Structures are given as C-alpha cells and as structure tokens.
Coordinates of C-alpha atoms and ligand atoms in Angstrom, one line a residue:
M1 CA 23.8 34.8 13.6
D2 CA 25.3 31.7 12.0
V3 CA 27.6 33.5 9.7
K4 CA 30.8 33.2 11.6
L5 CA 31.6 29.7 12.7
T6 CA 34.7 27.6 13.5
A7 CA 35.9 24.8 11.2
T8 CA 38.1 22.0 12.5
E9 CA 40.9 20.3 10.6
D10 CA 38.7 17.2 10.2
M11 CA 36.0 19.3 8.6
I12 CA 38.5 20.9 6.1
R13 CA 39.8 17.4 5.2
Q14 CA 36.3 16.0 4.7
F15 CA 35.2 19.0 2.6
E16 CA 38.2 18.5 0.4
D17 CA 37.5 14.8 0.1
L18 CA 33.9 15.4 -0.9
F19 CA 33.9 18.5 -3.1
V20 CA 37.3 19.4 -4.5
N21 CA 38.0 18.1 -8.0
R22 CA 40.9 20.5 -8.9
R23 CA 42.7 23.4 -7.4
A24 CA 41.3 26.1 -9.5
Y25 CA 38.3 27.8 -7.9
T26 CA 36.2 31.0 -7.9
V27 CA 35.2 33.4 -5.1
Q28 CA 31.9 35.2 -4.8
S29 CA 32.4 39.0 -4.6
M30 CA 31.6 40.5 -1.3
K31 CA 30.0 43.5 -2.8
P32 CA 27.0 43.4 -5.1
H33 CA 27.3 44.7 -8.6
P34 CA 26.0 48.4 -8.5
E35 CA 23.5 47.8 -11.2
S36 CA 22.3 44.2 -11.0
G37 CA 22.8 43.9 -7.3
R38 CA 24.2 40.4 -7.9
H39 CA 27.3 38.9 -6.3
Y40 CA 29.3 37.5 -9.2
Y41 CA 32.0 34.9 -9.0
Y42 CA 35.6 35.6 -10.1
R43 CA 38.8 33.6 -10.2
P44 CA 41.1 35.0 -7.5
T45 CA 44.7 35.9 -8.4
M46 CA 47.9 36.9 -6.6
K47 CA 48.1 40.6 -6.1
Q48 CA 51.6 41.0 -7.3
T49 CA 52.0 38.4 -10.2
R50 CA 48.2 38.1 -11.1
E51 CA 48.7 34.3 -11.2
P52 CA 45.6 32.4 -10.4
L53 CA 45.4 31.2 -6.7
A54 CA 45.2 27.5 -6.0
L55 CA 42.7 26.2 -3.5
T56 CA 44.3 25.5 -0.1
A57 CA 43.2 24.1 3.2
G58 CA 43.3 27.7 4.5
T59 CA 40.9 28.8 1.8
I60 CA 38.5 26.0 2.6
Q61 CA 38.7 27.0 6.3
R62 CA 37.8 30.6 5.4
H63 CA 34.9 29.4 3.4
L64 CA 33.6 27.1 6.1
E65 CA 34.1 29.9 8.8
G66 CA 32.1 32.4 6.6
D67 CA 35.0 34.9 5.7
I68 CA 34.8 34.2 2.0
T69 CA 32.5 32.1 -0.2
I70 CA 34.0 29.8 -2.9
A71 CA 32.6 27.9 -5.8
V72 CA 34.2 24.5 -6.9
Y73 CA 34.6 23.2 -10.4
A74 CA 32.9 19.9 -11.4
I75 CA 35.6 18.3 -13.6
N76 CA 39.2 17.4 -13.0
P77 CA 40.7 18.2 -16.5
K78 CA 43.5 15.5 -16.2
T79 CA 41.0 12.7 -15.7
Q80 CA 37.6 14.2 -17.0
R81 CA 36.2 12.9 -13.8
S82 CA 34.2 14.3 -11.0
K83 CA 33.7 13.3 -7.4
W84 CA 30.0 14.4 -7.4
L85 CA 27.0 15.2 -9.4
A86 CA 25.0 18.2 -8.5
I87 CA 21.7 19.4 -9.8
D88 CA 20.9 23.1 -9.3
A89 CA 17.3 24.3 -9.6
D90 CA 16.1 27.8 -8.8
Y91 CA 12.7 28.3 -10.7
R92 CA 9.2 28.3 -9.3
H93 CA 8.7 24.5 -9.0
A94 CA 12.3 23.8 -8.5
L95 CA 12.0 22.0 -5.1
E96 CA 9.2 19.8 -6.4
D97 CA 11.2 18.7 -9.3
L98 CA 14.3 18.0 -7.2
L99 CA 12.2 15.9 -4.9
K100 CA 11.0 14.0 -7.9
L101 CA 14.6 13.4 -9.0
Q102 CA 15.6 12.4 -5.5
G103 CA 12.8 9.8 -5.5
E104 CA 13.8 8.5 -8.9
L105 CA 17.4 8.1 -7.8
R106 CA 16.3 6.3 -4.6
R107 CA 14.5 3.7 -6.9
D108 CA 17.9 3.0 -8.3
G109 CA 19.3 2.7 -4.8
I110 CA 21.1 6.0 -5.0
Q111 CA 21.1 8.4 -2.0
A112 CA 21.1 12.1 -2.9
A113 CA 21.5 15.0 -0.4
L114 CA 19.3 18.0 -0.8
E115 CA 20.8 21.4 0.1
K116 CA 18.9 24.7 0.3
S117 CA 19.9 27.6 -2.0
K118 CA 18.8 31.1 -2.3
R119 CA 15.8 30.6 -4.6
G120 CA 15.6 26.8 -4.8
A121 CA 18.0 23.9 -3.9
H122 CA 21.0 21.8 -5.0
L123 CA 20.8 18.0 -5.1
W124 CA 24.1 16.2 -4.6
V125 CA 25.2 12.6 -5.3
F126 CA 28.7 11.6 -4.2
F127 CA 30.9 8.9 -5.7
V128 CA 33.2 6.4 -4.0
T129 CA 35.9 7.4 -6.5
P130 CA 35.7 10.0 -9.2
V131 CA 33.6 9.0 -12.2
L132 CA 33.7 10.2 -15.8
A133 CA 31.7 13.4 -16.3
R134 CA 30.2 12.0 -19.3
E135 CA 28.8 8.9 -17.5
A136 CA 27.4 11.0 -14.6
R137 CA 25.6 13.3 -17.0
L138 CA 24.4 10.4 -19.1
Y139 CA 22.6 9.1 -16.1
V140 CA 21.0 12.3 -14.8
L141 CA 19.9 13.5 -18.2
N142 CA 18.2 10.1 -18.7
L143 CA 16.4 10.6 -15.4
A144 CA 15.4 14.1 -16.3
D145 CA 14.0 12.8 -19.6
R146 CA 12.1 10.0 -17.9
L147 CA 10.6 12.5 -15.5
T148 CA 10.1 15.2 -18.2
L149 CA 11.9 17.7 -16.1
P150 CA 13.0 20.9 -17.9
V151 CA 16.7 21.2 -18.4
K152 CA 18.3 24.6 -18.8
G153 CA 20.0 25.0 -22.2
S154 CA 18.0 22.4 -24.1
G155 CA 15.3 24.9 -25.3
W156 CA 13.6 25.5 -22.0
P157 CA 14.0 29.1 -20.7
E158 CA 14.5 27.7 -17.2
G159 CA 15.1 24.3 -15.7
I160 CA 17.5 22.2 -13.8
E161 CA 21.2 22.7 -14.4
V162 CA 23.4 19.6 -14.2
F163 CA 27.0 19.8 -12.9
P164 CA 29.2 18.7 -14.6
R165 CA 27.8 20.9 -17.3
Q166 CA 30.2 19.3 -19.9
D167 CA 31.0 15.8 -20.9
R168 CA 34.7 16.7 -21.0
L169 CA 36.9 19.6 -20.9
S170 CA 39.4 20.7 -23.6
E171 CA 42.8 21.9 -22.9
G172 CA 42.7 25.1 -20.8
E173 CA 39.0 24.9 -20.1
F174 CA 37.4 25.1 -16.7
G175 CA 33.8 24.2 -17.2
N176 CA 31.4 25.4 -14.7
A177 CA 31.7 26.0 -10.9
I178 CA 28.9 25.7 -8.3
R179 CA 28.8 27.5 -5.0
A180 CA 30.4 25.2 -2.5
P181 CA 28.1 24.0 0.2
L182 CA 28.3 25.0 3.9
G183 CA 29.4 28.5 3.3
V184 CA 27.7 31.9 3.4
H185 CA 25.8 33.0 0.3
R186 CA 26.9 36.7 -0.1
G187 CA 23.8 37.7 -1.8
A188 CA 21.5 36.5 1.0
G189 CA 24.1 37.1 3.7
K190 CA 23.4 33.7 5.3
R191 CA 24.2 30.0 5.1
Y192 CA 22.1 27.4 3.3
W193 CA 22.3 24.0 4.9
F194 CA 21.6 20.4 3.9
Y195 CA 18.0 19.7 4.9
H196 CA 18.4 16.4 6.7
A197 CA 20.7 17.5 9.6
D198 CA 20.8 20.2 12.2
Y199 CA 22.0 23.5 11.0
D200 CA 25.6 23.5 12.4
L201 CA 28.8 22.5 10.8
E202 CA 29.3 19.4 13.0
S203 CA 25.9 17.9 12.3
Q204 CA 26.2 18.7 8.6
F205 CA 29.5 17.0 8.2
R206 CA 28.3 14.0 10.2
Y207 CA 25.2 13.8 7.8
L208 CA 27.5 13.9 4.8
A209 CA 29.9 11.3 6.2
G210 CA 26.9 9.0 6.6
L211 CA 25.7 9.2 3.1
E212 CA 26.2 6.2 0.9
R213 CA 28.4 7.0 -2.0
V214 CA 27.9 5.5 -5.4
S215 CA 30.6 3.3 -7.0
E216 CA 31.7 3.5 -10.5
A217 CA 30.4 0.0 -11.1
K218 CA 27.0 1.0 -9.7
L219 CA 26.9 4.0 -12.1
R220 CA 27.9 1.8 -15.0
H221 CA 25.1 -0.7 -14.0
V222 CA 22.4 1.9 -13.8
T223 CA 23.4 3.6 -17.1
S224 CA 23.9 0.4 -19.1
G225 CA 22.1 0.7 -22.4
M226 CA 21.5 4.4 -22.0
S227 CA 22.3 7.0 -24.6
I228 CA 22.1 10.8 -24.3
P229 CA 18.4 11.7 -24.9
E230 CA 18.0 13.4 -28.3
Q231 CA 16.8 16.7 -26.8
F232 CA 19.9 17.0 -24.8
A233 CA 22.4 16.2 -27.5
P234 CA 23.9 19.7 -27.7
P235 CA 24.2 20.8 -31.4
A236 CA 25.4 24.2 -30.1
R237 CA 28.3 22.6 -28.4
K238 CA 29.5 20.9 -31.6
A239 CA 29.4 24.3 -33.4
E240 CA 31.3 26.0 -30.5
A241 CA 34.2 27.9 -31.7
P242 CA 37.6 26.6 -30.5
R243 CA 38.6 28.6 -27.5
P244 CA 42.2 29.4 -27.1
Y245 CA 43.7 29.7 -23.7
L246 CA 46.6 32.1 -23.7
Y247 CA 48.6 32.8 -20.7
T248 CA 49.5 36.5 -21.2
G249 CA 51.3 37.2 -18.0
G250 CA 48.6 38.4 -15.7
E251 CA 46.5 40.7 -17.9
F252 CA 42.7 40.3 -17.6
R253 CA 41.6 37.6 -20.1
I254 CA 38.0 38.0 -21.0
L255 CA 37.9 34.4 -22.3
D256 CA 38.5 33.1 -18.8
Y257 CA 35.1 34.6 -17.9
V258 CA 32.8 34.1 -20.8
E259 CA 31.7 31.1 -22.8
V260 CA 32.1 31.7 -26.5
K261 CA 28.8 31.2 -28.4
R262 CA 30.1 31.4 -31.9
K263 CA 32.8 32.5 -34.2
A264 CA 32.1 34.9 -37.1
G265 CA 34.3 37.2 -39.1
R266 CA 37.4 38.2 -37.1
N267 CA 35.6 37.7 -33.7
Y268 CA 34.2 35.4 -31.2
W269 CA 30.7 36.4 -30.2
T270 CA 28.8 35.9 -26.8
R271 CA 26.5 37.5 -24.3
C272 CA 27.9 40.7 -22.9
P273 CA 28.2 40.2 -19.0
S274 CA 27.2 43.8 -18.3
C275 CA 24.1 43.6 -20.7
A276 CA 23.3 40.3 -19.1
A277 CA 23.4 41.8 -15.6
A278 CA 20.8 44.2 -16.8
G279 CA 18.6 41.5 -18.3
R280 CA 19.6 42.6 -21.8
D281 CA 21.3 40.8 -24.8
T282 CA 19.1 37.7 -24.5
S283 CA 20.2 36.7 -28.0
G284 CA 23.7 36.5 -26.6
D285 CA 25.8 38.2 -29.3
N286 CA 26.6 41.8 -28.1
L287 CA 30.1 41.0 -27.1
A288 CA 32.9 40.7 -29.7
I289 CA 36.3 39.3 -28.7
S290 CA 39.0 39.6 -31.3
I291 CA 40.2 36.1 -32.4
E292 CA 43.6 37.5 -33.3
E293 CA 44.1 39.6 -30.1
P294 CA 41.8 37.9 -27.5
L295 CA 42.6 40.6 -24.9
K296 CA 40.4 43.0 -27.0
Y297 CA 36.7 43.0 -26.6
K298 CA 33.8 45.3 -27.3
C299 CA 30.1 45.4 -26.4
W300 CA 28.1 46.6 -29.4
A301 CA 25.3 47.9 -27.2
G302 CA 27.9 50.3 -25.8
C303 CA 28.9 48.9 -22.4
T304 CA 32.2 50.4 -21.3
K305 CA 35.2 48.1 -20.3
E306 CA 34.6 49.3 -16.8
M307 CA 31.0 48.1 -16.8
I308 CA 32.0 44.7 -18.3
R309 CA 34.8 44.3 -15.8
A310 CA 32.6 45.2 -12.9
A311 CA 29.9 42.8 -14.0
L312 CA 32.5 40.0 -13.9
G313 CA 33.5 40.9 -10.4
R314 CA 36.9 42.0 -11.7
P315 CA 36.6 45.8 -11.6
I316 CA 39.4 47.8 -13.3
E317 CA 41.7 49.1 -10.7
I318 CA 42.0 52.8 -10.7
R319 CA 45.6 53.9 -10.6
R320 CA 46.2 57.1 -8.9
L321 CA 49.0 59.2 -10.3
A322 CA 51.4 60.3 -7.7
Ligands
LIG401 ZN1 26.9 45.2 -23.1

C-alpha cells in the first residue's frame, strides 16, 4: 500500500514553502472516537510541560511518510496573511461545484490544484508571497456568489468552506486548520492525492512546483471594486463574544478547542463537541464555559468531561495510584 513512503529534504522544504503559515498545527488522532468513529484533530503538546509543539521539518517528514497526519492553519497571526487559499467541499455535488470554481478561476488566469479528499475534494490556489486573508476571502466569496455556490455558515446547511475562514485573527486566535495535503487520512487509512499528477510523492511535488502562483498585484487586480457579498457578511461574527486566551501552565483549555458562539449570563455558550459527535446539539448551545474561570465547562445535555475530552481527541489521562 501507499501509506508508508519516503520523503526527501527537498520535499520537506517545498512542503514548508507551500503550506506552512505558522508553527502552530494540529494532529489527526490515530484512533477513532469510540462513539462517532471520527478521527478528530488536536493540538499536540510536550508530554512534560504540556507546552504546544511547534511544527518542525521532522514533523513534516513524518506527515509525508505517513506516520502522523497534520493539519495546517491558514493565517499567520503576525501578518494576517496566508500563502494559500483552499476551498473544502464534501457534500453530494461537491466535485461538480469545485470544477465550476476551478473554471471560473481559470477565466481570471488563475491556476487551481484539485486534491481528492474523503468525501469530496479540496481546491488550492498558491500565492507568490503571502496575501491578506481578507483579500483572498473577498475574491473567492465573490466567485462563489457569481456561481451561486452554497457556502457553509451563510445559511446553507452544507456548502463549500473557504480557508482562511476569518478575515483576520485576534490576539491568541488560531482560526481554522485544514488537513495538510500528501499525508494519510486516518479515517480512510489512505492518502488522497492531487488529481493531475501520478500518485507518488515525487510526481506530486513536481506538479505543485510547476503550478503558477498568484501575485498580490494580480489578486488586487481581480478583486478591484469587489466588496463582500451581503449574504456572506457575517453578522454572527460581529456579535461573537470576545475570546480570552489564557496561558494557564499546561492545563486543558477548552477555549483552545471550541469556537464561542455567544456570551450570556456568566458563561460563553457553544456546541458541545461530544453532542456534536453524536449529531446532537444542532442549535449549538449545550456547552457552557465560565467566563470568569474558563477552565470550567459543562454540557447541559449531560455529557461528562471524559466524553467531551475524548470527542476533542484529548482524552483525560487516567492516573493510576501506586
Ligand atoms: Zn454534550
């Protein structure tokens, strides 16, 4: 099988050059969640200090070789920029919609690479130098509007997801990560490749190296006069509760794993990850997180801490008494 492969130093460098916007990253759990069967992503930490791990060449190598699977964040918080634009689609007519989008990009003279995923595909556009997340989103949301594609989170139950998912990050925010290409999807136990090259690392990297990248000037040119289509202007985001980022010396911080939906009373409220894994809490307000003591959280549908932690891929370690 193609799960275990060898990555060269050149490949690792090229991967970093193409996909890595910041050193924070997430890892897909090797074991499925016992109830949902899904392989969730979590932020890896040092065993001793619980400090978050930073992405290294060694980590990238293990990803490419198939030992682990990582996801990469879309925005560098220092610059609010991204090296790429990725569109994720995994619904019934996902591939059809992505091909339409690829065609529309081509009309603007922009090359986009299509990568298979478990239930659909990802479409990638690479930039010569990192561009503002806001400008990349402005462009793709206008294309989606022009093609009347469904966009997740704008009233459609399913649709394309655009990465970067935010125009900018606030202090301490990470935004959203997408499964990095060329690795093994743990849920499927196999690799998904870019369509237009042979299915081996060397051919895939050669294909990626040959893609024409988009300059910031070109992006500004194609977006000139554009504004965010009204349907995508996110009122929810404006109402989003301010989200504190507290470094608490290695404890589990639920706020690192969930996106706060609203603030009411003495709590933040959002969808309970354990309920979500079971397809429940569609209204997204079962989980309360204390504003004053953000390490405290509670699911009002009765999920235990153990269930919530397991759903996040960060199971509570059972300490054995000597
Ligand atoms: Zn719950």
